[in-house]
Short mmCIF file of C-alpha atoms and ligand atoms in Angstrom, two decimals:
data_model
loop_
_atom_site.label_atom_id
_atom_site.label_comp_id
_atom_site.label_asym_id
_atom_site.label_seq_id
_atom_site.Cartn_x
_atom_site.Cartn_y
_atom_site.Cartn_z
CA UNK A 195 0.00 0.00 0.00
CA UNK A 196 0.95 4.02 -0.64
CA UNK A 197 0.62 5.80 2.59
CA UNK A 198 0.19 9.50 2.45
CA UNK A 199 3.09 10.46 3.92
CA UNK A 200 2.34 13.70 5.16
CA UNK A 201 4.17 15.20 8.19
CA UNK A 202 2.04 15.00 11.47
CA UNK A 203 2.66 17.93 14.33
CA UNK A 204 3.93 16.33 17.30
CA UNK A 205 4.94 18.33 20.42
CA UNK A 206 7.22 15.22 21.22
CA UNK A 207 10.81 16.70 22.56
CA UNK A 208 12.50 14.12 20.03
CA UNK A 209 10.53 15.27 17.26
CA UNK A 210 13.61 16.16 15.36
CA UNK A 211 14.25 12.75 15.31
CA UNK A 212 11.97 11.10 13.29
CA UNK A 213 9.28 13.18 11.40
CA UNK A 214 5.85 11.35 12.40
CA UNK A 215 4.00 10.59 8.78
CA UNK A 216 0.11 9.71 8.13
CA UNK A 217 -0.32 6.11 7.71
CA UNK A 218 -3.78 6.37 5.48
CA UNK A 219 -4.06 5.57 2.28
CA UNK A 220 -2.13 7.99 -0.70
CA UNK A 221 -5.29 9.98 -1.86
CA UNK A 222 -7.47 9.12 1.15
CA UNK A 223 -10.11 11.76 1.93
CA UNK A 224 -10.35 13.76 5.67
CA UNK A 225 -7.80 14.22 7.86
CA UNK A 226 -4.82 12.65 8.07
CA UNK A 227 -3.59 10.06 10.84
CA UNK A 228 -0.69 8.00 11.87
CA UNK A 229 -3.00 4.62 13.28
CA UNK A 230 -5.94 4.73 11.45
CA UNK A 231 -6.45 1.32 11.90
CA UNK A 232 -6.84 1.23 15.47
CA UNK A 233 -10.39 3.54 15.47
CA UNK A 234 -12.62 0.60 16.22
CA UNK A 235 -10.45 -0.46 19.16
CA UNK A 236 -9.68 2.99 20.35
CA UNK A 237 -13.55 3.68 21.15
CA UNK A 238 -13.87 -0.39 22.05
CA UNK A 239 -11.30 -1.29 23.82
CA UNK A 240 -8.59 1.83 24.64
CA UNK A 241 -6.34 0.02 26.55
CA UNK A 242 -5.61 -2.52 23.99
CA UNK A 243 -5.21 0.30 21.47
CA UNK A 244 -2.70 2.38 23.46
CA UNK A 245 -1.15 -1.49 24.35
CA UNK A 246 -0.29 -1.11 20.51
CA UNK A 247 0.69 1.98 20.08
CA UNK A 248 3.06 1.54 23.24
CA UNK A 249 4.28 -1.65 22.34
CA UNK A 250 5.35 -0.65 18.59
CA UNK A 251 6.64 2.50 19.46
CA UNK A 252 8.06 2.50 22.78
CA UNK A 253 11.32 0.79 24.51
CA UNK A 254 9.93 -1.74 27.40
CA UNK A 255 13.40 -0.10 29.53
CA UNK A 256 12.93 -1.28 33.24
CA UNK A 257 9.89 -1.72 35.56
CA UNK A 258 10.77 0.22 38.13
CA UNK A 259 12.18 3.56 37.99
CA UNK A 260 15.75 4.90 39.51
CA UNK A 261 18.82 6.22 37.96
CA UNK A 262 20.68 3.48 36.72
CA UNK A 263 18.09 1.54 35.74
CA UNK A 264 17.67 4.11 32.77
CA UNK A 265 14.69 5.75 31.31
CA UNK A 266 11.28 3.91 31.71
CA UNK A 267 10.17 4.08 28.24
CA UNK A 268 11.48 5.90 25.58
CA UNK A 269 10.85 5.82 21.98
CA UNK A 270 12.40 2.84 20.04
CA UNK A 271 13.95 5.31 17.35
CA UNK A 272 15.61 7.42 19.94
CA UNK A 273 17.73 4.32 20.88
CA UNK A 274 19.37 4.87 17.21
CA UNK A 275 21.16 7.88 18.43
CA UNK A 276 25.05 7.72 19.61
CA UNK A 277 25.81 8.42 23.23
CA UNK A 278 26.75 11.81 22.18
CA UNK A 279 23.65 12.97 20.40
CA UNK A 280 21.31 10.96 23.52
CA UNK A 281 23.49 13.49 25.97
CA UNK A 282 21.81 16.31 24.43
CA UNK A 283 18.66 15.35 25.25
CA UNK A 284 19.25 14.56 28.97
CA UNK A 285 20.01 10.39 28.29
CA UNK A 286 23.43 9.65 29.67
CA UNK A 287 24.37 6.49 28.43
CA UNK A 288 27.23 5.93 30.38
CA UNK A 289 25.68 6.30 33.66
CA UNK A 290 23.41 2.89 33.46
CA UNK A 291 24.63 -0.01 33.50
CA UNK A 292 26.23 -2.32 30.60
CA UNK A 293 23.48 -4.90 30.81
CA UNK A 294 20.43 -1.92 30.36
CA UNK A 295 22.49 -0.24 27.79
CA UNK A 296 22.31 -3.45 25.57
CA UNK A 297 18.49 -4.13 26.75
CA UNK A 298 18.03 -0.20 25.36
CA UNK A 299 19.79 -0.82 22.40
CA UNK A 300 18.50 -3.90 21.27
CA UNK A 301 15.55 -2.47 21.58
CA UNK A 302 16.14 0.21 18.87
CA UNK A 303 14.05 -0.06 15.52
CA UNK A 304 13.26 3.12 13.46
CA UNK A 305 10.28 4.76 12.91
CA UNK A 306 8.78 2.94 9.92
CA UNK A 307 9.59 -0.16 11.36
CA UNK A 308 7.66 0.55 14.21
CA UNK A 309 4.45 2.01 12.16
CA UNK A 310 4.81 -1.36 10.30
CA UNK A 311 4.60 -3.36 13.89
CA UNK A 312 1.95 -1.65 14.75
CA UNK A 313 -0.19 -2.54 11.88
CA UNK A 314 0.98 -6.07 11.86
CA UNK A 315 0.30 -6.35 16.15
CA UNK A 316 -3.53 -4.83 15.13
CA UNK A 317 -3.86 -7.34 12.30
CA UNK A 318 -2.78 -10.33 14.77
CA UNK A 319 -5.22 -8.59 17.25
CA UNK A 320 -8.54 -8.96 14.92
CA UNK A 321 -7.50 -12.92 14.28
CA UNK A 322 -7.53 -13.44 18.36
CA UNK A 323 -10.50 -16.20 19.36
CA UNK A 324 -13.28 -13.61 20.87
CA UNK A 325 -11.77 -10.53 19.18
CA UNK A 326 -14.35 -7.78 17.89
CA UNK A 327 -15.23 -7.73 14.31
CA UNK A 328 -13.08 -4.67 12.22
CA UNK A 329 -15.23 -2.25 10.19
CA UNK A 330 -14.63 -3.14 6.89
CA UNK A 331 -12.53 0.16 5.81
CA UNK A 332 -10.33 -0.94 8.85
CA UNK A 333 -9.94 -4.87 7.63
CA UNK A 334 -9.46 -3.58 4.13
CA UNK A 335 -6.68 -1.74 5.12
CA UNK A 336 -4.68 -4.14 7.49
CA UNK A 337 -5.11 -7.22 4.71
CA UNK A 338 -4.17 -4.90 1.91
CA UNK A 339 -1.02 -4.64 4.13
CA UNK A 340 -0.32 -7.56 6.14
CA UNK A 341 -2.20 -10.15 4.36
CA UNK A 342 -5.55 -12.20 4.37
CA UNK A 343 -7.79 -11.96 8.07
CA UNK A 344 -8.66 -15.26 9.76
CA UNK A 345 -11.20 -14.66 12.13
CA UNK A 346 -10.68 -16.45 15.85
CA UNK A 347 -7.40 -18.73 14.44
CA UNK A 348 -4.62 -16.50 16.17
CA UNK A 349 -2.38 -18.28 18.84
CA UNK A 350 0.26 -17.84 20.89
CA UNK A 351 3.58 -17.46 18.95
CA UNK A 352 5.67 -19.30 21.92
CA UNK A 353 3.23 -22.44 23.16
CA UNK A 354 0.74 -21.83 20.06
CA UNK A 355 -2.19 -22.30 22.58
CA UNK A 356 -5.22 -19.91 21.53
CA UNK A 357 -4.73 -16.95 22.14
CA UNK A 358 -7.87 -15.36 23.45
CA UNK A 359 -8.82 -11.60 23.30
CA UNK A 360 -10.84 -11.91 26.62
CA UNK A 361 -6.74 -12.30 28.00
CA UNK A 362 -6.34 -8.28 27.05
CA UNK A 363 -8.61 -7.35 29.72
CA UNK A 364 -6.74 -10.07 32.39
CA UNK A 365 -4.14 -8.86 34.56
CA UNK A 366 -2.20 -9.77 37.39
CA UNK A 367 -0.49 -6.61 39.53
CA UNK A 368 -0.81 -4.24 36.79
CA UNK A 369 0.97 -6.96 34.38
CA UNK A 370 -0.94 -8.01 31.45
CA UNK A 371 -1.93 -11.57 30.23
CA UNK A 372 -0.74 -10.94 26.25
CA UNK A 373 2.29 -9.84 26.40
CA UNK A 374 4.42 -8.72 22.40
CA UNK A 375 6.80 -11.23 21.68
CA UNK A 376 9.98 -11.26 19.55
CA UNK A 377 10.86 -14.49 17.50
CA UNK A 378 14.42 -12.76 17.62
CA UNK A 379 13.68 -10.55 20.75
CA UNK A 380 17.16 -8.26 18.99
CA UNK A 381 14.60 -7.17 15.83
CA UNK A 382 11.52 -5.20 16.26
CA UNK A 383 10.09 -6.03 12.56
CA UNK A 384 6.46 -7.23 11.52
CA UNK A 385 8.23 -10.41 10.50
CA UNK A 386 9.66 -10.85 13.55
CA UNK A 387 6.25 -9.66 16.59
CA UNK A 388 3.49 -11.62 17.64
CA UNK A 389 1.81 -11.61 20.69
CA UNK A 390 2.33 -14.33 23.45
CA UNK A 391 1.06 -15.48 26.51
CA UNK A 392 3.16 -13.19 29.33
CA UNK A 393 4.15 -16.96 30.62
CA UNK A 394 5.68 -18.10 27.68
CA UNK A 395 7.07 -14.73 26.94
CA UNK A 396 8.98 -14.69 30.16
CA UNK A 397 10.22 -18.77 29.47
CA UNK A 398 11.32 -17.46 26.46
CA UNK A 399 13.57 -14.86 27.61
CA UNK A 400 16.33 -13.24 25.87
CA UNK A 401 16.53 -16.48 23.91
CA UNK A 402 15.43 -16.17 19.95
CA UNK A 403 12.05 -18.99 20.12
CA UNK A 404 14.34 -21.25 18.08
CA UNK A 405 16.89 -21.02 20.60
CA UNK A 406 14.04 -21.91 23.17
CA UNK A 407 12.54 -24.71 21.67
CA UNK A 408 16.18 -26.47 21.28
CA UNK A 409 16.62 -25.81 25.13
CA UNK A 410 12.98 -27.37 26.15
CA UNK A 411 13.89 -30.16 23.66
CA UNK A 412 17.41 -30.45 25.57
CA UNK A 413 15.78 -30.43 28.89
CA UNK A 414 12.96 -33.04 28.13
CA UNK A 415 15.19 -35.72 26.15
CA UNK A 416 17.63 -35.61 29.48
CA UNK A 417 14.17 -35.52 31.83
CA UNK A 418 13.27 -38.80 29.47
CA UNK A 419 16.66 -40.21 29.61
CA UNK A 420 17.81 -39.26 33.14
CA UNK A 421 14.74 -40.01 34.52
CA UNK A 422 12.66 -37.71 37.44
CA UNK A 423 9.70 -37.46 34.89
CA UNK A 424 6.56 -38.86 37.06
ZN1 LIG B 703 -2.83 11.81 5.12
ZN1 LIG B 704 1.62 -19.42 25.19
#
């Protein structure tokens, strides 16, 4: 699909960054947006919209907030910057530690990569068992770019369980059910999200899935072969 393209305002302090772009259709009519896609669910279901919007955009950085644990959440396309240019806007690097510095930078993914998740994370979204149905503008939209809609067949990318909508609404001390997943957690492309059950997203790990499935396969053939498996 052509997008529009044309500049959106944005008050965002790392606007110079990354010039935010309508993501409608070249030629559409009425005003111009970056996640038109996500109408239905914004007046349906808000917190699963803004779960999209955060999880595309935004850096998951740590869950709990001090100095050296670095910035909370930051946009994904500030993480391209060099120390130098993130010192400029307050982000000194070299203050957190080694192990959040390569968390922050793996994280990293530029802007169109991240309007691409986005669509692809609202396409997975509508093919959840229980998920509302998507006007049709909306469904024409998100198949025209990310492929054909099957209603109620979307599972878990790690176990491949269903992966039920009715889960968006679950959660445990402020921590959500569905949690984005990374086949390779190191690239944030459509290719490469899905969602996940937070359990299996947190057996996964830093591990790529592949890497994870060798290491359950390790673990069962000794368990098998060993023995303690009652
Ligand atoms: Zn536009
Ligand atoms: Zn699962």
């Amino acid at each position: 699909m052509q997008f529009c393209g044309n500049p959106l305002d944005t008050r965002s302090k790392y606007a110079a960054i990354a010039q935010r772009r309508c993501q409608r259709e070249q030629g559409h009519t009425g005003p111009c947006g970056e996640f038109p896609y996500l109408r239905d669910l914004e007046s349906s279901h808000p917190a699963v919209a803004a779960k999209i919007k955060r999880d595309s955009t935004m850096t998951t950085g740590a869950s709990w907030s001090s100095k050296d644990a670095g910035p909370n959440r930051i946009l994904r396309w500030v993480m391209l910057l060099s120390d130098d240019e993130l010192l400029a806007y307050g982000i000194d690097m070299m203050k957190l530690k080694p192990q959040v510095v390569a968390k922050l930078r793996d994280k990293a993914a530029t802007y169109d990569e991240c309007m691409a998740v986005a669509r692809q994370l609202t396409w997975a979204t509508y093919q959840m068992p229980n998920a509302p149905t998507p006007s049709s503008d909306v469904r024409v939209y998100l198949e025209e770019c990310c492929g054909p809609l099957t209603l109620g067949k979307a599972c878990c990318s790690v176990c491949r369980l269903p992966l039920s909508f009715d889960l968006f609404a679950e959660a445990r001390r402020g921590k959500a059910a569905i949690e984005t997943s990374h086949m390779d957690p190191r690239k944030h492309d459509p290719a490469n999200v899905a969602f996940a059950h937070r359990e299996c997203n947190i057996a996964q790990g830093p591990m790529t899935l592949n890497q994870f499935y060798d290491w359950i396969q390790g673990i069962l053939e000794r368990a098998e072969r060993i023995g303690g498996r009652s």
